Every structure is written in structure tokens, then in C-alpha cells.
Amino acid sequence: MIGVAVMGCGVVGCGVVQMLIKNKEEVRRAAGRDVAPLYMLDIRDIAAPEGVKLTRDVNDILADSAVNVVVETIGGVGAAYDFTKRALESGRHVVTSNKELVAARGDELIKLAAGRGVSYLYEASVGGGIPVLHPITRCLRANRLTGVDGIVNGSTNYLLTQMRDQGVSFPAALGEAKRLGYVEADPAADVEGWDARRKLAILANACFGSRFDDDAKIPTAGISGVTEADMEAAAAFGGAVKLITHARLSDSGDSWTGWVHPAFVPAAHPLYGVNDVFNAIIAHGNFVGDVMFYGRGAGREPTASAVVGDIVEIARGVSPAAVPPAGEAPAFSAADAPIRRLARAASDARESLERLGCPVRPCGDGLAFLAPALTRAEFSAACQELNGLSEPLYVLE
Ligand code: HSE
């Protein structure tokens, strides 16, 4: 029997316990033995199903030899880090959906797990219910993976979809989403792009073998500055605004670059049709080409599905430990790479824009235009000549 303790019983933690109970038979068949939730740890007053012990003390869990797997769904890097470390040191496998902890301390925790002959698995940390990290690190491993693009934050994708379809402003869409409970009470990590940035660091580790050092180095802009006029500009060019995570490995393979930014996604791009809380990730391999993973990127049941999938992996002995990156890991480079942008300008800029070769469309009482690929410095210099430029969207190609 595999005994499971769930630490942190919010939306995802409770979903894990529910799935282990509801899908008991499916999980038993997949795992080859019974998998039972034994403990739920939380500082709040919560109700536990019959047969599951409630505790506020991690020592109760660590003292019970029937617990083989600890699920960490506390979130953050405080108690979650401390309890994860103690669980691994005590020889328990740990499964998590906590992208913040993986992005911040992943190398250390993977190494610690490997040293103890146990696993630290985190499939649920990117893309909610979408299987993406295991397929990338197993099925695609023989490829040289050179790029990854994605929509990896469900809340912001939902907000952008509402803004486009209902024609509402960002504050109005956010207010309604809060009222419906679709976003966190404090949505800063989602709307400012930090959640997507952490997931990008995890994807870069899976694709390129980069280390988890400091995801704050990745240039990041969220969606709080996206306006109705940006939506209009994107529509004028036949596309939509999405919060995109983007990473590329350098030709030499010794560095990678990336960003999280609101982007213009043309209708022909496979990420254009990814709406609401859905997520999608496209990885590029030198033999396989583009591979797209699509599904529900957030929510109790999809995320629980990924966590319980990892518990089954452990039960089957498929993943004794996540593999720490071998050899020289590519370093993150914040190089100011050229990129195309979609921006807005006043109507009197038309002549200058056409002279620069920019496709131009009417947008509101001004213009929208597609700039050629320019570095940040080059784009700023070009903007000096054109008064009234908006904060541009990046263009996803
Ligand atoms: N807040 C996250 C999102 C939850 O909206 O994508 C899933 O990681």
C-alpha cells in the first residue's frame, strides 16, 4: 500500500484527496497497489473524509511509517520548503503543484531527493492537468529541444478572453472574475506575470536542462497594462492578445533567452484558439518538430489529476528521482534580442510608419502598426520620432 499525506488542503490539496477516494479503483489498477490518503495537514479548520486523519503538525506525518508519499500543495516558499525538505530527508517521495517553490529551489530539492533515492515530482506545476513535463523529459528527450512557447496562466487567459469577447476593460474583467471566484483574492502573481515566469523557468529546465537559479531575471510584463485599444489593434491585424511565455536555446546551446509578455497572436498561430482557463505549450525539437500540449491549465480536478498521476508514477517505480541537469547547464541570457512589435500611434504618424515599411491599420481614432524586428533600444529610438506611441505588444511568430 502507498500511504499519502497531503500538506496544504486548499483547492488542489482537497482535489487530490477527493480523486484518491473517487478514483480508488482506477488508481489501484494503475499503481499496481492500493493508494490511500492517510493525512490532511492544514492550519485551517477543514473537514476530512472518513479514515483520513487531520493534523496541524508535520511531525505527525513524518513519524508515521505508513506514509510513503507527501503531497505538498501549501504553496509559496516558506513552510512548503521546510516541510518538503524534511519529508525528503526522511525518505518520503514528494509530489507538488507548487511552481514557486520548484522555480526557486528545484535544483536543491531534486538533488536532495536523488541523494535519498526518492522522487521530487512536479508535473502539476505547469499546465495544471496537461501532461507536459513528463512527455518533454521522456518522450522528447532524444531531441535537441530548441524552443518553447506557451499560454501557461489560466486566470489571465480567462481575463483576456473576457476582455476580447465582452469588450470590457481589464479592471472590469478582473472585478467580475473576482466576484465569480475565478481568480485569487490577491491576483498579483497571475496578472503581473510572475506565475507564468515561474512556469517558464520550469519549462526551460525541462527543455534545455537549465538550472533553477533566479527566474526574476526573465523579463516579464503582465496584463494589467493591456487596454481595450490593444485588443482593437490586435483585432485590426486579425489576431488576439495573449500572455505568452517564450524561450529559445542559443545555437551554441550554452545559453537561453526568454520573456513573458502580452503578445499579438495571429489567427493562423496554433495558440490563437486557446481561450478561457485553457493552457497550451508548444515545444520544438530538432527531429519531432513542433509538439503542442493543450488542456485545462488550472482548477481543482485538472491539477489533482496531474498530482495523482505523479503518485502513480512513484508507485510504479517509473521515476525513482527526477534527473538533475547533466553537464554544463545553459545560462539565462537577458540579451536584448530583436523582436517584432504591434503598437499604436496617432493618425499623423502614417507617413513615417509607411516610410519605415510598417504595415498600418486604422485603430480607434489612431493607427495600429506592425514594427519590424528591433531590439528594445532600436525600438525606443524609432519611437522618438513618433509621438503618442503606446506600450507595444510583442508579436508571436
Ligand atoms: N493561478 C494559476 C493559473 C493556477 O491561473 O494558471 C494554476 O497554476
PDB file of C-alpha atoms in Angstrom, residues 88-319:
ATOM      1  CA  LEU A  88      12.651  14.192   1.513  1.00  0.00           C
ATOM      2  CA  GLU A  89      15.279  13.903   4.252  1.00  0.00           C
ATOM      3  CA  SER A  90      13.050  11.375   5.996  1.00  0.00           C
ATOM      4  CA  GLY A  91      12.972   9.253   2.813  1.00  0.00           C
ATOM      5  CA  ARG A  92       9.476  10.204   1.623  1.00  0.00           C
ATOM      6  CA  HIS A  93       8.734  10.936  -2.015  1.00  0.00           C
ATOM      7  CA  VAL A  94       7.287  14.414  -2.527  1.00  0.00           C
ATOM      8  CA  VAL A  95       4.810  15.431  -5.233  1.00  0.00           C
ATOM      9  CA  THR A  96       3.861  19.077  -5.704  1.00  0.00           C
ATOM     10  CA  SER A  97       1.940  21.626  -7.758  1.00  0.00           C
ATOM     11  CA  ASN A  98       3.954  24.465  -6.186  1.00  0.00           C
ATOM     12  CA  LYS A  99       5.638  26.212  -9.114  1.00  0.00           C
ATOM     13  CA  GLU A 100       7.019  28.971  -6.920  1.00  0.00           C
ATOM     14  CA  LEU A 101       8.998  26.503  -4.824  1.00  0.00           C
ATOM     15  CA  VAL A 102      10.149  24.431  -7.814  1.00  0.00           C
ATOM     16  CA  ALA A 103      11.325  27.556  -9.686  1.00  0.00           C
ATOM     17  CA  ALA A 104      13.132  28.888  -6.608  1.00  0.00           C
ATOM     18  CA  ARG A 105      14.599  25.724  -5.053  1.00  0.00           C
ATOM     19  CA  GLY A 106      14.122  23.000  -7.645  1.00  0.00           C
ATOM     20  CA  ASP A 107      17.804  22.105  -8.085  1.00  0.00           C
ATOM     21  CA  GLU A 108      18.392  21.732  -4.376  1.00  0.00           C
ATOM     22  CA  LEU A 109      15.254  19.639  -3.800  1.00  0.00           C
ATOM     23  CA  ILE A 110      15.838  17.376  -6.826  1.00  0.00           C
ATOM     24  CA  LYS A 111      19.404  16.786  -5.658  1.00  0.00           C
ATOM     25  CA  LEU A 112      18.257  16.090  -2.124  1.00  0.00           C
ATOM     26  CA  ALA A 113      15.649  13.610  -3.396  1.00  0.00           C
ATOM     27  CA  ALA A 114      18.196  11.872  -5.648  1.00  0.00           C
ATOM     28  CA  GLY A 115      20.591  11.552  -2.697  1.00  0.00           C
ATOM     29  CA  ARG A 116      17.902   9.795  -0.665  1.00  0.00           C
ATOM     30  CA  GLY A 117      16.739   7.555  -3.521  1.00  0.00           C
ATOM     31  CA  VAL A 118      13.294   9.161  -3.627  1.00  0.00           C
ATOM     32  CA  SER A 119      11.466  11.394  -6.093  1.00  0.00           C
ATOM     33  CA  TYR A 120      10.538  15.056  -6.160  1.00  0.00           C
ATOM     34  CA  LEU A 121       7.916  15.275  -8.911  1.00  0.00           C
ATOM     35  CA  TYR A 122       6.077  18.402 -10.062  1.00  0.00           C
ATOM     36  CA  GLU A 123       4.114  17.657 -13.231  1.00  0.00           C
ATOM     37  CA  ALA A 124       1.183  19.709 -11.829  1.00  0.00           C
ATOM     38  CA  SER A 125       3.338  22.841 -11.516  1.00  0.00           C
ATOM     39  CA  VAL A 126       2.985  23.702 -15.225  1.00  0.00           C
ATOM     40  CA  GLY A 127      -0.195  23.486 -17.275  1.00  0.00           C
ATOM     41  CA  GLY A 128      -2.475  22.178 -14.499  1.00  0.00           C
ATOM     42  CA  GLY A 129      -3.887  18.907 -15.816  1.00  0.00           C
ATOM     43  CA  ILE A 130      -1.885  18.874 -19.050  1.00  0.00           C
ATOM     44  CA  PRO A 131       0.838  16.219 -19.154  1.00  0.00           C
ATOM     45  CA  VAL A 132       3.768  18.312 -20.349  1.00  0.00           C
ATOM     46  CA  LEU A 133       6.897  17.879 -18.200  1.00  0.00           C
ATOM     47  CA  HIS A 134       6.996  14.074 -18.329  1.00  0.00           C
ATOM     48  CA  PRO A 135       6.417  13.960 -22.124  1.00  0.00           C
ATOM     49  CA  ILE A 136       9.119  16.592 -22.663  1.00  0.00           C
ATOM     50  CA  THR A 137      11.673  14.962 -20.379  1.00  0.00           C
ATOM     51  CA  ARG A 138      10.932  11.398 -21.518  1.00  0.00           C
ATOM     52  CA  CYS A 139       9.298  11.069 -24.910  1.00  0.00           C
ATOM     53  CA  LEU A 140      11.125  14.042 -26.444  1.00  0.00           C
ATOM     54  CA  ARG A 141      14.406  13.544 -24.637  1.00  0.00           C
ATOM     55  CA  ALA A 142      16.260  12.270 -27.700  1.00  0.00           C
ATOM     56  CA  ASN A 143      15.625  15.582 -29.465  1.00  0.00           C
ATOM     57  CA  ARG A 144      17.634  18.729 -29.205  1.00  0.00           C
ATOM     58  CA  LEU A 145      14.856  20.947 -27.831  1.00  0.00           C
ATOM     59  CA  THR A 146      15.430  24.485 -29.007  1.00  0.00           C
ATOM     60  CA  GLY A 147      12.304  26.413 -28.126  1.00  0.00           C
ATOM     61  CA  VAL A 148       9.150  26.540 -26.086  1.00  0.00           C
ATOM     62  CA  ASP A 149       6.171  28.912 -26.308  1.00  0.00           C
ATOM     63  CA  GLY A 150       3.040  28.797 -24.265  1.00  0.00           C
ATOM     64  CA  ILE A 151      -0.008  30.175 -22.571  1.00  0.00           C
ATOM     65  CA  VAL A 152       0.584  28.886 -19.051  1.00  0.00           C
ATOM     66  CA  ASN A 153      -1.595  31.035 -16.824  1.00  0.00           C
ATOM     67  CA  GLY A 154      -5.276  30.137 -16.792  1.00  0.00           C
ATOM     68  CA  SER A 155      -6.547  33.196 -14.889  1.00  0.00           C
ATOM     69  CA  THR A 156      -5.001  35.773 -17.206  1.00  0.00           C
ATOM     70  CA  ASN A 157      -6.054  33.829 -20.272  1.00  0.00           C
ATOM     71  CA  TYR A 158      -9.600  33.852 -18.907  1.00  0.00           C
ATOM     72  CA  LEU A 159      -9.404  37.628 -18.286  1.00  0.00           C
ATOM     73  CA  LEU A 160      -8.027  38.368 -21.765  1.00  0.00           C
ATOM     74  CA  THR A 161     -10.730  36.196 -23.336  1.00  0.00           C
ATOM     75  CA  GLN A 162     -13.409  38.128 -21.375  1.00  0.00           C
ATOM     76  CA  MET A 163     -11.897  41.474 -22.406  1.00  0.00           C
ATOM     77  CA  ARG A 164     -11.984  40.470 -26.053  1.00  0.00           C
ATOM     78  CA  ASP A 165     -15.369  38.731 -26.132  1.00  0.00           C
ATOM     79  CA  GLN A 166     -17.277  41.071 -23.797  1.00  0.00           C
ATOM     80  CA  GLY A 167     -15.460  44.254 -24.857  1.00  0.00           C
ATOM     81  CA  VAL A 168     -14.697  45.152 -21.227  1.00  0.00           C
ATOM     82  CA  SER A 169     -11.667  46.825 -19.637  1.00  0.00           C
ATOM     83  CA  PHE A 170      -9.063  44.942 -17.606  1.00  0.00           C
ATOM     84  CA  PRO A 171     -10.350  46.313 -14.235  1.00  0.00           C
ATOM     85  CA  ALA A 172     -13.939  45.373 -15.139  1.00  0.00           C
ATOM     86  CA  ALA A 173     -12.936  41.847 -16.230  1.00  0.00           C
ATOM     87  CA  LEU A 174     -10.850  41.396 -13.071  1.00  0.00           C
ATOM     88  CA  GLY A 175     -13.682  42.625 -10.815  1.00  0.00           C
ATOM     89  CA  GLU A 176     -16.144  40.173 -12.346  1.00  0.00           C
ATOM     90  CA  ALA A 177     -13.665  37.277 -12.215  1.00  0.00           C
ATOM     91  CA  LYS A 178     -13.034  38.003  -8.510  1.00  0.00           C
ATOM     92  CA  ARG A 179     -16.770  38.060  -7.854  1.00  0.00           C
ATOM     93  CA  LEU A 180     -17.122  34.645  -9.515  1.00  0.00           C
ATOM     94  CA  GLY A 181     -14.099  33.272  -7.627  1.00  0.00           C
ATOM     95  CA  TYR A 182     -12.133  32.628 -10.843  1.00  0.00           C
ATOM     96  CA  VAL A 183      -9.029  34.456  -9.628  1.00  0.00           C
ATOM     97  CA  GLU A 184      -7.184  34.575  -6.329  1.00  0.00           C
ATOM     98  CA  ALA A 185      -8.173  37.206  -3.748  1.00  0.00           C
ATOM     99  CA  ASP A 186      -4.658  38.591  -4.393  1.00  0.00           C
ATOM    100  CA  PRO A 187      -4.217  38.096  -8.131  1.00  0.00           C
ATOM    101  CA  ALA A 188      -0.853  39.912  -8.388  1.00  0.00           C
ATOM    102  CA  ALA A 189       1.251  36.819  -9.234  1.00  0.00           C
ATOM    103  CA  ASP A 190      -1.107  35.987 -12.089  1.00  0.00           C
ATOM    104  CA  VAL A 191      -1.780  39.431 -13.526  1.00  0.00           C
ATOM    105  CA  GLU A 192       1.805  40.667 -13.205  1.00  0.00           C
ATOM    106  CA  GLY A 193       3.129  37.576 -14.990  1.00  0.00           C
ATOM    107  CA  TRP A 194       5.194  36.143 -12.090  1.00  0.00           C
ATOM    108  CA  ASP A 195       3.274  32.862 -12.083  1.00  0.00           C
ATOM    109  CA  ALA A 196       3.871  32.456 -15.835  1.00  0.00           C
ATOM    110  CA  ARG A 197       7.540  33.351 -15.346  1.00  0.00           C
ATOM    111  CA  ARG A 198       7.990  30.603 -12.738  1.00  0.00           C
ATOM    112  CA  LYS A 199       6.376  28.122 -15.118  1.00  0.00           C
ATOM    113  CA  LEU A 200       8.659  29.291 -17.923  1.00  0.00           C
ATOM    114  CA  ALA A 201      11.690  28.608 -15.703  1.00  0.00           C
ATOM    115  CA  ILE A 202      10.361  25.067 -15.126  1.00  0.00           C
ATOM    116  CA  LEU A 203       9.759  24.544 -18.853  1.00  0.00           C
ATOM    117  CA  ALA A 204      13.252  25.817 -19.694  1.00  0.00           C
ATOM    118  CA  ASN A 205      14.683  23.339 -17.202  1.00  0.00           C
ATOM    119  CA  ALA A 206      12.694  20.500 -18.800  1.00  0.00           C
ATOM    120  CA  CYS A 207      13.518  21.526 -22.388  1.00  0.00           C
ATOM    121  CA  PHE A 208      17.067  22.867 -22.159  1.00  0.00           C
ATOM    122  CA  GLY A 209      18.378  21.468 -18.874  1.00  0.00           C
ATOM    123  CA  SER A 210      18.829  24.986 -17.499  1.00  0.00           C
ATOM    124  CA  ARG A 211      19.192  25.341 -13.754  1.00  0.00           C
ATOM    125  CA  PHE A 212      16.602  26.830 -11.447  1.00  0.00           C
ATOM    126  CA  ASP A 213      18.605  29.830 -10.370  1.00  0.00           C
ATOM    127  CA  ASP A 214      16.656  33.061 -10.407  1.00  0.00           C
ATOM    128  CA  ASP A 215      13.513  33.324 -12.501  1.00  0.00           C
ATOM    129  CA  ALA A 216      13.308  37.044 -11.642  1.00  0.00           C
ATOM    130  CA  LYS A 217      15.983  37.546 -14.337  1.00  0.00           C
ATOM    131  CA  ILE A 218      13.436  36.682 -17.039  1.00  0.00           C
ATOM    132  CA  PRO A 219      11.995  39.924 -18.485  1.00  0.00           C
ATOM    133  CA  THR A 220       8.328  39.898 -17.504  1.00  0.00           C
ATOM    134  CA  ALA A 221       5.293  42.058 -18.149  1.00  0.00           C
ATOM    135  CA  GLY A 222       1.802  41.035 -17.080  1.00  0.00           C
ATOM    136  CA  ILE A 223      -1.596  42.008 -18.386  1.00  0.00           C
ATOM    137  CA  SER A 224      -2.564  44.849 -16.027  1.00  0.00           C
ATOM    138  CA  GLY A 225      -1.484  47.366 -18.677  1.00  0.00           C
ATOM    139  CA  VAL A 226      -3.415  45.716 -21.533  1.00  0.00           C
ATOM    140  CA  THR A 227      -6.156  48.062 -22.753  1.00  0.00           C
ATOM    141  CA  GLU A 228      -9.247  47.832 -24.917  1.00  0.00           C
ATOM    142  CA  ALA A 229      -7.221  49.735 -27.549  1.00  0.00           C
ATOM    143  CA  ASP A 230      -4.624  46.876 -27.552  1.00  0.00           C
ATOM    144  CA  MET A 231      -7.460  44.419 -28.161  1.00  0.00           C
ATOM    145  CA  GLU A 232      -8.654  46.590 -31.021  1.00  0.00           C
ATOM    146  CA  ALA A 233      -5.162  46.831 -32.521  1.00  0.00           C
ATOM    147  CA  ALA A 234      -4.779  43.036 -32.413  1.00  0.00           C
ATOM    148  CA  ALA A 235      -8.211  42.583 -33.992  1.00  0.00           C
ATOM    149  CA  ALA A 236      -7.300  45.104 -36.714  1.00  0.00           C
ATOM    150  CA  PHE A 237      -4.497  42.743 -37.759  1.00  0.00           C
ATOM    151  CA  GLY A 238      -6.712  39.652 -37.423  1.00  0.00           C
ATOM    152  CA  GLY A 239      -5.365  38.297 -34.149  1.00  0.00           C
ATOM    153  CA  ALA A 240      -5.753  38.336 -30.370  1.00  0.00           C
ATOM    154  CA  VAL A 241      -3.807  39.436 -27.288  1.00  0.00           C
ATOM    155  CA  LYS A 242      -2.446  36.570 -25.131  1.00  0.00           C
ATOM    156  CA  LEU A 243       0.014  36.453 -22.248  1.00  0.00           C
ATOM    157  CA  ILE A 244       2.825  34.456 -23.840  1.00  0.00           C
ATOM    158  CA  THR A 245       5.826  32.725 -22.303  1.00  0.00           C
ATOM    159  CA  HIS A 246       8.649  32.303 -24.778  1.00  0.00           C
ATOM    160  CA  ALA A 247      12.101  30.722 -24.567  1.00  0.00           C
ATOM    161  CA  ARG A 248      14.809  29.861 -27.089  1.00  0.00           C
ATOM    162  CA  LEU A 249      18.089  27.980 -26.768  1.00  0.00           C
ATOM    163  CA  SER A 250      21.071  29.683 -28.441  1.00  0.00           C
ATOM    164  CA  ASP A 251      22.638  27.988 -31.478  1.00  0.00           C
ATOM    165  CA  SER A 252      25.697  27.064 -29.420  1.00  0.00           C
ATOM    166  CA  GLY A 253      23.451  25.622 -26.696  1.00  0.00           C
ATOM    167  CA  ASP A 254      25.325  27.418 -23.944  1.00  0.00           C
ATOM    168  CA  SER A 255      22.623  29.974 -23.168  1.00  0.00           C
ATOM    169  CA  TRP A 256      18.906  30.535 -23.446  1.00  0.00           C
ATOM    170  CA  THR A 257      16.774  33.610 -23.595  1.00  0.00           C
ATOM    171  CA  GLY A 258      13.117  34.224 -22.925  1.00  0.00           C
ATOM    172  CA  TRP A 259      10.343  36.516 -21.796  1.00  0.00           C
ATOM    173  CA  VAL A 260       6.796  36.691 -20.502  1.00  0.00           C
ATOM    174  CA  HIS A 261       4.827  39.449 -22.244  1.00  0.00           C
ATOM    175  CA  PRO A 262       1.395  40.309 -23.656  1.00  0.00           C
ATOM    176  CA  ALA A 263       1.667  39.374 -27.322  1.00  0.00           C
ATOM    177  CA  PHE A 264      -0.203  39.696 -30.572  1.00  0.00           C
ATOM    178  CA  VAL A 265      -1.065  36.164 -31.678  1.00  0.00           C
ATOM    179  CA  PRO A 266      -2.147  35.984 -35.336  1.00  0.00           C
ATOM    180  CA  ALA A 267      -5.243  33.902 -36.132  1.00  0.00           C
ATOM    181  CA  ALA A 268      -3.118  31.359 -38.033  1.00  0.00           C
ATOM    182  CA  HIS A 269      -0.979  30.589 -34.956  1.00  0.00           C
ATOM    183  CA  PRO A 270      -1.931  27.414 -33.012  1.00  0.00           C
ATOM    184  CA  LEU A 271      -2.067  29.394 -29.725  1.00  0.00           C
ATOM    185  CA  TYR A 272      -4.737  31.772 -31.119  1.00  0.00           C
ATOM    186  CA  GLY A 273      -7.605  29.384 -30.314  1.00  0.00           C
ATOM    187  CA  VAL A 274      -6.502  28.775 -26.705  1.00  0.00           C
ATOM    188  CA  ASN A 275      -9.125  30.603 -24.636  1.00  0.00           C
ATOM    189  CA  ASP A 276     -10.544  30.898 -21.106  1.00  0.00           C
ATOM    190  CA  VAL A 277      -8.654  28.868 -18.474  1.00  0.00           C
ATOM    191  CA  PHE A 278      -7.151  26.598 -21.093  1.00  0.00           C
ATOM    192  CA  ASN A 279      -3.381  26.455 -21.411  1.00  0.00           C
ATOM    193  CA  ALA A 280      -1.185  25.244 -24.255  1.00  0.00           C
ATOM    194  CA  ILE A 281       2.530  24.685 -24.604  1.00  0.00           C
ATOM    195  CA  ILE A 282       4.427  24.199 -27.871  1.00  0.00           C
ATOM    196  CA  ALA A 283       7.882  22.636 -27.635  1.00  0.00           C
ATOM    197  CA  HIS A 284      10.201  22.466 -30.624  1.00  0.00           C
ATOM    198  CA  GLY A 285      12.557  19.535 -31.128  1.00  0.00           C
ATOM    199  CA  ASN A 286      15.063  19.084 -33.942  1.00  0.00           C
ATOM    200  CA  PHE A 287      13.590  15.724 -35.037  1.00  0.00           C
ATOM    201  CA  VAL A 288       9.994  15.893 -33.881  1.00  0.00           C
ATOM    202  CA  GLY A 289       9.301  19.493 -34.971  1.00  0.00           C
ATOM    203  CA  ASP A 290       6.565  21.320 -33.058  1.00  0.00           C
ATOM    204  CA  VAL A 291       4.597  19.414 -30.418  1.00  0.00           C
ATOM    205  CA  MET A 292       1.597  21.092 -28.787  1.00  0.00           C
ATOM    206  CA  PHE A 293       0.143  20.189 -25.399  1.00  0.00           C
ATOM    207  CA  TYR A 294      -3.349  21.548 -24.676  1.00  0.00           C
ATOM    208  CA  GLY A 295      -5.858  21.292 -21.839  1.00  0.00           C
ATOM    209  CA  ARG A 296      -7.160  22.778 -18.630  1.00  0.00           C
ATOM    210  CA  GLY A 297      -4.362  24.754 -17.034  1.00  0.00           C
ATOM    211  CA  ALA A 298      -5.886  25.405 -13.621  1.00  0.00           C
ATOM    212  CA  GLY A 299      -8.593  24.225 -11.258  1.00  0.00           C
ATOM    213  CA  ARG A 300      -9.155  21.574  -8.629  1.00  0.00           C
ATOM    214  CA  GLU A 301      -9.765  18.489 -10.739  1.00  0.00           C
ATOM    215  CA  PRO A 302      -7.278  19.003 -13.602  1.00  0.00           C
ATOM    216  CA  THR A 303      -4.471  19.862 -11.174  1.00  0.00           C
ATOM    217  CA  ALA A 304      -5.356  16.949  -8.891  1.00  0.00           C
ATOM    218  CA  SER A 305      -5.210  14.695 -11.959  1.00  0.00           C
ATOM    219  CA  ALA A 306      -1.570  15.677 -12.523  1.00  0.00           C
ATOM    220  CA  VAL A 307      -0.633  15.270  -8.843  1.00  0.00           C
ATOM    221  CA  VAL A 308      -2.222  11.830  -8.589  1.00  0.00           C
ATOM    222  CA  GLY A 309      -0.550  10.880 -11.891  1.00  0.00           C
ATOM    223  CA  ASP A 310       2.806  11.581 -10.225  1.00  0.00           C
ATOM    224  CA  ILE A 311       1.848   9.446  -7.215  1.00  0.00           C
ATOM    225  CA  VAL A 312       1.082   6.589  -9.621  1.00  0.00           C
ATOM    226  CA  GLU A 313       4.479   7.096 -11.304  1.00  0.00           C
ATOM    227  CA  ILE A 314       6.137   6.712  -7.925  1.00  0.00           C
ATOM    228  CA  ALA A 315       4.087   3.611  -7.082  1.00  0.00           C
ATOM    229  CA  ARG A 316       5.117   2.035 -10.372  1.00  0.00           C
ATOM    230  CA  GLY A 317       8.748   2.898  -9.751  1.00  0.00           C
ATOM    231  CA  VAL A 318       8.915   4.702 -13.094  1.00  0.00           C
ATOM    232  CA  SER A 319      10.615   7.779 -11.704  1.00  0.00           C
TER     233      SER A 319
END
